[in-house]
CSV table of C-alpha atoms in Angstrom, one decimal:
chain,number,residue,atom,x,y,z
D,14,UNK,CA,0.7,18.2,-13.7
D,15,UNK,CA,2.1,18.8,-16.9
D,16,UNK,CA,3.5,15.9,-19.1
D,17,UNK,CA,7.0,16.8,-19.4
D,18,UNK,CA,7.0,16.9,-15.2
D,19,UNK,CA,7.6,12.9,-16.3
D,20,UNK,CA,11.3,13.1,-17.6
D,21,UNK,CA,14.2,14.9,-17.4
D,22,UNK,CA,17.6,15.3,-19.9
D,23,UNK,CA,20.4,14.8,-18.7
D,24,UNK,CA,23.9,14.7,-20.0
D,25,UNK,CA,26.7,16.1,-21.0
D,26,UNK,CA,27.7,19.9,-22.2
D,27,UNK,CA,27.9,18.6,-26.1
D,28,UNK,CA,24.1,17.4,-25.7
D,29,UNK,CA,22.7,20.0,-22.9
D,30,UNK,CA,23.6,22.7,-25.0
D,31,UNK,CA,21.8,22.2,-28.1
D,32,UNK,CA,19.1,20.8,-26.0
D,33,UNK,CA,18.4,24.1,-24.1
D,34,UNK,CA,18.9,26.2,-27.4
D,35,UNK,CA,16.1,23.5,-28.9
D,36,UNK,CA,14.2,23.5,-25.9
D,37,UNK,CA,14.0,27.9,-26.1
D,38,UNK,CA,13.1,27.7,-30.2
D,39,UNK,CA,10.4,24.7,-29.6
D,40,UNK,CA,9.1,25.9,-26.5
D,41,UNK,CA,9.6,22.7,-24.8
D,42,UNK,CA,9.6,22.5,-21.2
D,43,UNK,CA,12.1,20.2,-19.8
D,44,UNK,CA,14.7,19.9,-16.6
D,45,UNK,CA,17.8,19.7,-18.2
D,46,UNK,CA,20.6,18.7,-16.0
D,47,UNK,CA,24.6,19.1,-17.2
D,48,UNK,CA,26.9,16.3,-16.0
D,49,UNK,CA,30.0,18.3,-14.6
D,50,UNK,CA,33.4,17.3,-13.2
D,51,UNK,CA,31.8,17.7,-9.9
D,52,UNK,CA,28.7,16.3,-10.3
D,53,UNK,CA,28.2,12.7,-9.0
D,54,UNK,CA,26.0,11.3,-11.8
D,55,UNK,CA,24.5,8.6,-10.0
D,56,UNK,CA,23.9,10.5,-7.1
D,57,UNK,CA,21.9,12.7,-10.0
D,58,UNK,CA,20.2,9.6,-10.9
D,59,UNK,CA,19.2,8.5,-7.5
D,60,UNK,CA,17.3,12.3,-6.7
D,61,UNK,CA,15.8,11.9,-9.9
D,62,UNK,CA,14.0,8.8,-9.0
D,63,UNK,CA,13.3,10.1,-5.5
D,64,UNK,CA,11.3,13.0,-7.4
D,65,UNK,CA,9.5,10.4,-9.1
D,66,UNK,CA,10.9,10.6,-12.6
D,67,UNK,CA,9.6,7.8,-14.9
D,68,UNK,CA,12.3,8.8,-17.9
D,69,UNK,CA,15.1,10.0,-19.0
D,70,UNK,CA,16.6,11.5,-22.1
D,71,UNK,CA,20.7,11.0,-21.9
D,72,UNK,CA,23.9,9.9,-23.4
D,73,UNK,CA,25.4,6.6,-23.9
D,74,UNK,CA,27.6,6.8,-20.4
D,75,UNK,CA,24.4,8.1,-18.1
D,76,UNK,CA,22.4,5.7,-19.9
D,77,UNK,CA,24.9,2.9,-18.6
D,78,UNK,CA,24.3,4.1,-15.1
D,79,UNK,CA,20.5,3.8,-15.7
D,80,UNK,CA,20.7,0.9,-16.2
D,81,UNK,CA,20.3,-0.1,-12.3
D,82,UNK,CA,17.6,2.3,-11.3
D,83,UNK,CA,14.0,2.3,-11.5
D,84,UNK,CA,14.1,4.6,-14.8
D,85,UNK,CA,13.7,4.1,-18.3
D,86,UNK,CA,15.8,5.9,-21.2
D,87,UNK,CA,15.7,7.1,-24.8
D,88,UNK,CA,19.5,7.5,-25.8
D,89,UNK,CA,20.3,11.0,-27.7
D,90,UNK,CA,23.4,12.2,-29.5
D,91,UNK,CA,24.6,15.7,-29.9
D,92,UNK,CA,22.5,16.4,-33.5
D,93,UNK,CA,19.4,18.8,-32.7
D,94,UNK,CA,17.1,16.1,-34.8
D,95,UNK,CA,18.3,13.0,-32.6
D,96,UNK,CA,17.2,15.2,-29.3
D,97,UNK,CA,13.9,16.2,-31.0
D,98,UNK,CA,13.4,12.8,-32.0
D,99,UNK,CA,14.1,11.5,-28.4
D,100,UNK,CA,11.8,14.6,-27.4
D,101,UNK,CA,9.0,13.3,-29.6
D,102,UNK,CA,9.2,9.8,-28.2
D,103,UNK,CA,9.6,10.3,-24.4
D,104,UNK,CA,6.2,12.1,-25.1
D,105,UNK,CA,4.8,9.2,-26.7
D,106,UNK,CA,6.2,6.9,-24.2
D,107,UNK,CA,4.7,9.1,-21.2
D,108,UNK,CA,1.4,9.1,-23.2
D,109,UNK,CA,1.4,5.5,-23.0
D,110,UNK,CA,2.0,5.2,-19.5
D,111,UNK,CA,-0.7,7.7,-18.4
D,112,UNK,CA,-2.9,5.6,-20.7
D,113,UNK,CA,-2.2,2.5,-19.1
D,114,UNK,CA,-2.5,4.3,-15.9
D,115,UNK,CA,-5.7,5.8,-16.3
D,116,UNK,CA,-7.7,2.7,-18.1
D,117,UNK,CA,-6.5,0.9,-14.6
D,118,UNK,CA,-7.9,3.1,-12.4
D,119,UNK,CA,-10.9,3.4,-14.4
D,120,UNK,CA,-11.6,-0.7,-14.1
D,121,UNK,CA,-11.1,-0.5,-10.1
D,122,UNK,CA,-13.5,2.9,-10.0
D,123,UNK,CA,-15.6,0.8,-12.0
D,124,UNK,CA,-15.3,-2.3,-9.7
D,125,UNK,CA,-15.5,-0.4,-6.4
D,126,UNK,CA,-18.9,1.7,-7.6
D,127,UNK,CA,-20.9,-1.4,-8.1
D,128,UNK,CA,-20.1,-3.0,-4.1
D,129,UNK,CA,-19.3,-5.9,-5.4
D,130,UNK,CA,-15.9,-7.7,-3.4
D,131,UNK,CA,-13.1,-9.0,-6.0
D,132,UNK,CA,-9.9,-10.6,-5.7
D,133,UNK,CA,-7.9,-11.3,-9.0
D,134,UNK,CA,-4.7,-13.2,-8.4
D,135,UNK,CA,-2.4,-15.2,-10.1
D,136,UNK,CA,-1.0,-18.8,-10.2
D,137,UNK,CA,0.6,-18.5,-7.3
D,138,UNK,CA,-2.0,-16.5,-5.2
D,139,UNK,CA,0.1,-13.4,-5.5
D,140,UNK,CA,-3.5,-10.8,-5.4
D,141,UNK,CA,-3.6,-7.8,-8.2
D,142,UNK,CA,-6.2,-6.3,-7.5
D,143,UNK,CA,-8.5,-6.6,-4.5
D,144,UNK,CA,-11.6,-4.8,-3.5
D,145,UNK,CA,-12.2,-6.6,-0.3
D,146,UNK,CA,-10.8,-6.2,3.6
D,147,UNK,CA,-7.8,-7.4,4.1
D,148,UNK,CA,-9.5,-10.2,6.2
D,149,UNK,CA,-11.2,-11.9,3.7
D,150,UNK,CA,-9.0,-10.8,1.6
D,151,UNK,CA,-6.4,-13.2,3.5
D,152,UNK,CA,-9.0,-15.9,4.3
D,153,UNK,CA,-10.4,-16.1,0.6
D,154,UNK,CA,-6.9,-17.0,-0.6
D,155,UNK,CA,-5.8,-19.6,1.7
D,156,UNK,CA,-9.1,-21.4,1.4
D,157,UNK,CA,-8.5,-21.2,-2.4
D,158,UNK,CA,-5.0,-22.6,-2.1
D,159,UNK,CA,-6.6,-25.9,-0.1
D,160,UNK,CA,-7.9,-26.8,-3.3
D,161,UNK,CA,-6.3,-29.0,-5.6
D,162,UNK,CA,-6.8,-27.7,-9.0
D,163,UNK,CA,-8.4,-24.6,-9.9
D,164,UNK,CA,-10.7,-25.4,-13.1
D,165,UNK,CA,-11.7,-22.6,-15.9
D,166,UNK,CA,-15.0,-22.1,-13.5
D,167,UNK,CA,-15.3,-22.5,-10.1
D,168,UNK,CA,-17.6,-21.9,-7.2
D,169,UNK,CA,-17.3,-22.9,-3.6
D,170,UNK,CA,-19.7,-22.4,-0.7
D,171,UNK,CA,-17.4,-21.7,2.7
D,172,UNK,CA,-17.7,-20.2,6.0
D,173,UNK,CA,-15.7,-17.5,7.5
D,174,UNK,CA,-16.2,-16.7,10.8
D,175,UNK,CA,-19.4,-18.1,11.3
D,176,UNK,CA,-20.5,-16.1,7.6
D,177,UNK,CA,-21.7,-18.1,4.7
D,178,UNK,CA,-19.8,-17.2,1.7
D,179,UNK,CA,-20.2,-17.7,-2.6
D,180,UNK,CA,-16.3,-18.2,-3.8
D,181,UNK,CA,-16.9,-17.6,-7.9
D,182,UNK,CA,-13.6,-18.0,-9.2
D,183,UNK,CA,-13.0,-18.0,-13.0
D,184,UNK,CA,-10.1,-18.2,-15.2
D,185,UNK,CA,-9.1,-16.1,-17.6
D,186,UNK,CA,-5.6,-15.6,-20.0
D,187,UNK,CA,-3.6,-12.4,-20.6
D,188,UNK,CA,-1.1,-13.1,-23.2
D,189,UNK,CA,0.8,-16.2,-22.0
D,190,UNK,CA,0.0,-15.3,-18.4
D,191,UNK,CA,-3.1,-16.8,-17.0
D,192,UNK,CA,-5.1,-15.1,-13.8
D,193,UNK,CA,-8.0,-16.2,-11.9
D,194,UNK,CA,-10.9,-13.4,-11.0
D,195,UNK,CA,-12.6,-14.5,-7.5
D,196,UNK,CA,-16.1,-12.9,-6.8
D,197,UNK,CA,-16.7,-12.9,-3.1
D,198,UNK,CA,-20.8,-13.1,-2.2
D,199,UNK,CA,-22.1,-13.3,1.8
D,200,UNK,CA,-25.2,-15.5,1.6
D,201,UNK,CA,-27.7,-15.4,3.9
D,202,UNK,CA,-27.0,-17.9,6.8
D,203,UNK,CA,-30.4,-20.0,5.6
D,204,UNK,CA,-28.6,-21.1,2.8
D,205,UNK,CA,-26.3,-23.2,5.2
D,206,UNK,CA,-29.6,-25.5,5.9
D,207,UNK,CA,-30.6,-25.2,1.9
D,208,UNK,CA,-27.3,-26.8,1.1
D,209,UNK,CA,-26.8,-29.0,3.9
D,210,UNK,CA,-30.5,-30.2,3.3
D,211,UNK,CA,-29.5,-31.1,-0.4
D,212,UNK,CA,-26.6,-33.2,1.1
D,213,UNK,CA,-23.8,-30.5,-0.3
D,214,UNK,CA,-20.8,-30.2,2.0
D,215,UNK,CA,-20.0,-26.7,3.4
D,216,UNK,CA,-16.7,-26.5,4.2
D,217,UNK,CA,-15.5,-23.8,7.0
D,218,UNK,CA,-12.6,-21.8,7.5
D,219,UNK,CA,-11.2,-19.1,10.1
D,220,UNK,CA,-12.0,-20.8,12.9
């Protein structure tokens, strides 16, 4: 997929003009859509995001529009440097998001090649990433919310349908946001009588 399959200009005859005439001279590959008297711009909008545009390049009154869909902008005037300008930072910006992107799918590759079964969530539970079933997935959590406080490092020893699990849960912060990363381990059902032999409470769940 090319990069420039990511956004579209769109506006009106002043701008699309001198943006096609750029477009030819720079080589740039870009839809380019002209707002007519019989176009319905938001209608525009709307198949643009069904087509799974992430940007836009556009006037000041499509922009407005914009505003209430899922897209993101870069405002252009007529002038042939103010549409190479917004050229040169819808690239950027796209560059960015594949960046983003990719370095995400590359942490839950990594994640998934080494077996291991990982929930991260948030404060309130809401999950972000998970590598287990849903299941577990589902049990893990609300055994998690039972507990009163969540401290900077964690581990609890619970059952789930008759299965011995390791709950590792540690904190960690993300800017001002903090997040909680849950390692999920089945031990091996002797460990029940290893705990319960050391007088450490197992505590069961699902069922």
């Amino acid at each position: 997929e090319n990069y420039t399959d990511r956004f579209a200009i769109i506006g009106y005859p002043s701008i699309t003009e001198k943006a096609h005439l750029l477009c030819d001279i720079m080589g740039y590959k870009i839809k380019i859509y002209t707002i007519t008297e019989h176009m319905d711009v938001d209608q525009q909008l709307d198949e643009l995001v069904s087509k799974n545009y992430e940007l836009i390049l556009c006037d000041a009154i499509t922009n407005q529009l914009a505003m209430n869909k899922p897209l993101k902008t870069i405002l252009i005037t007529s002038g042939f440097e103010s549409i190479k300008h917004a050229y040169e930072e819808a690239i950027s910006s796209v560059n960015q998001i594949r960046k983003v992107q990719h370095n995400k799918a590359l942490v839950e590759q990594a994640i998934n090649s080494q077996n291991q079964q990982y929930i991260i969530f948030d404060q309130t539970f809401s999950i972000l990433f998970s590598s287990v079933s849903e299941t577990l997935e589902t049990q893990a959590i609300h055994y998690l919310k039972t507990r009163k406080t969540l401290k900077s490092s964690n581990q609890f020893y619970t059952t789930f349908y008759d299965q011995l699990y390791n709950l590792n849960v540690e904190r960690f912060q993300l800017d001002e946001f903090i997040y909680y990363s849950c390692l999920i381990t089945q031990q091996p059902m002797r460990r029940i009588v290893f705990l319960l032999s050391h007088f450490i409470g197992v505590e069961t769940a699902g069922r």
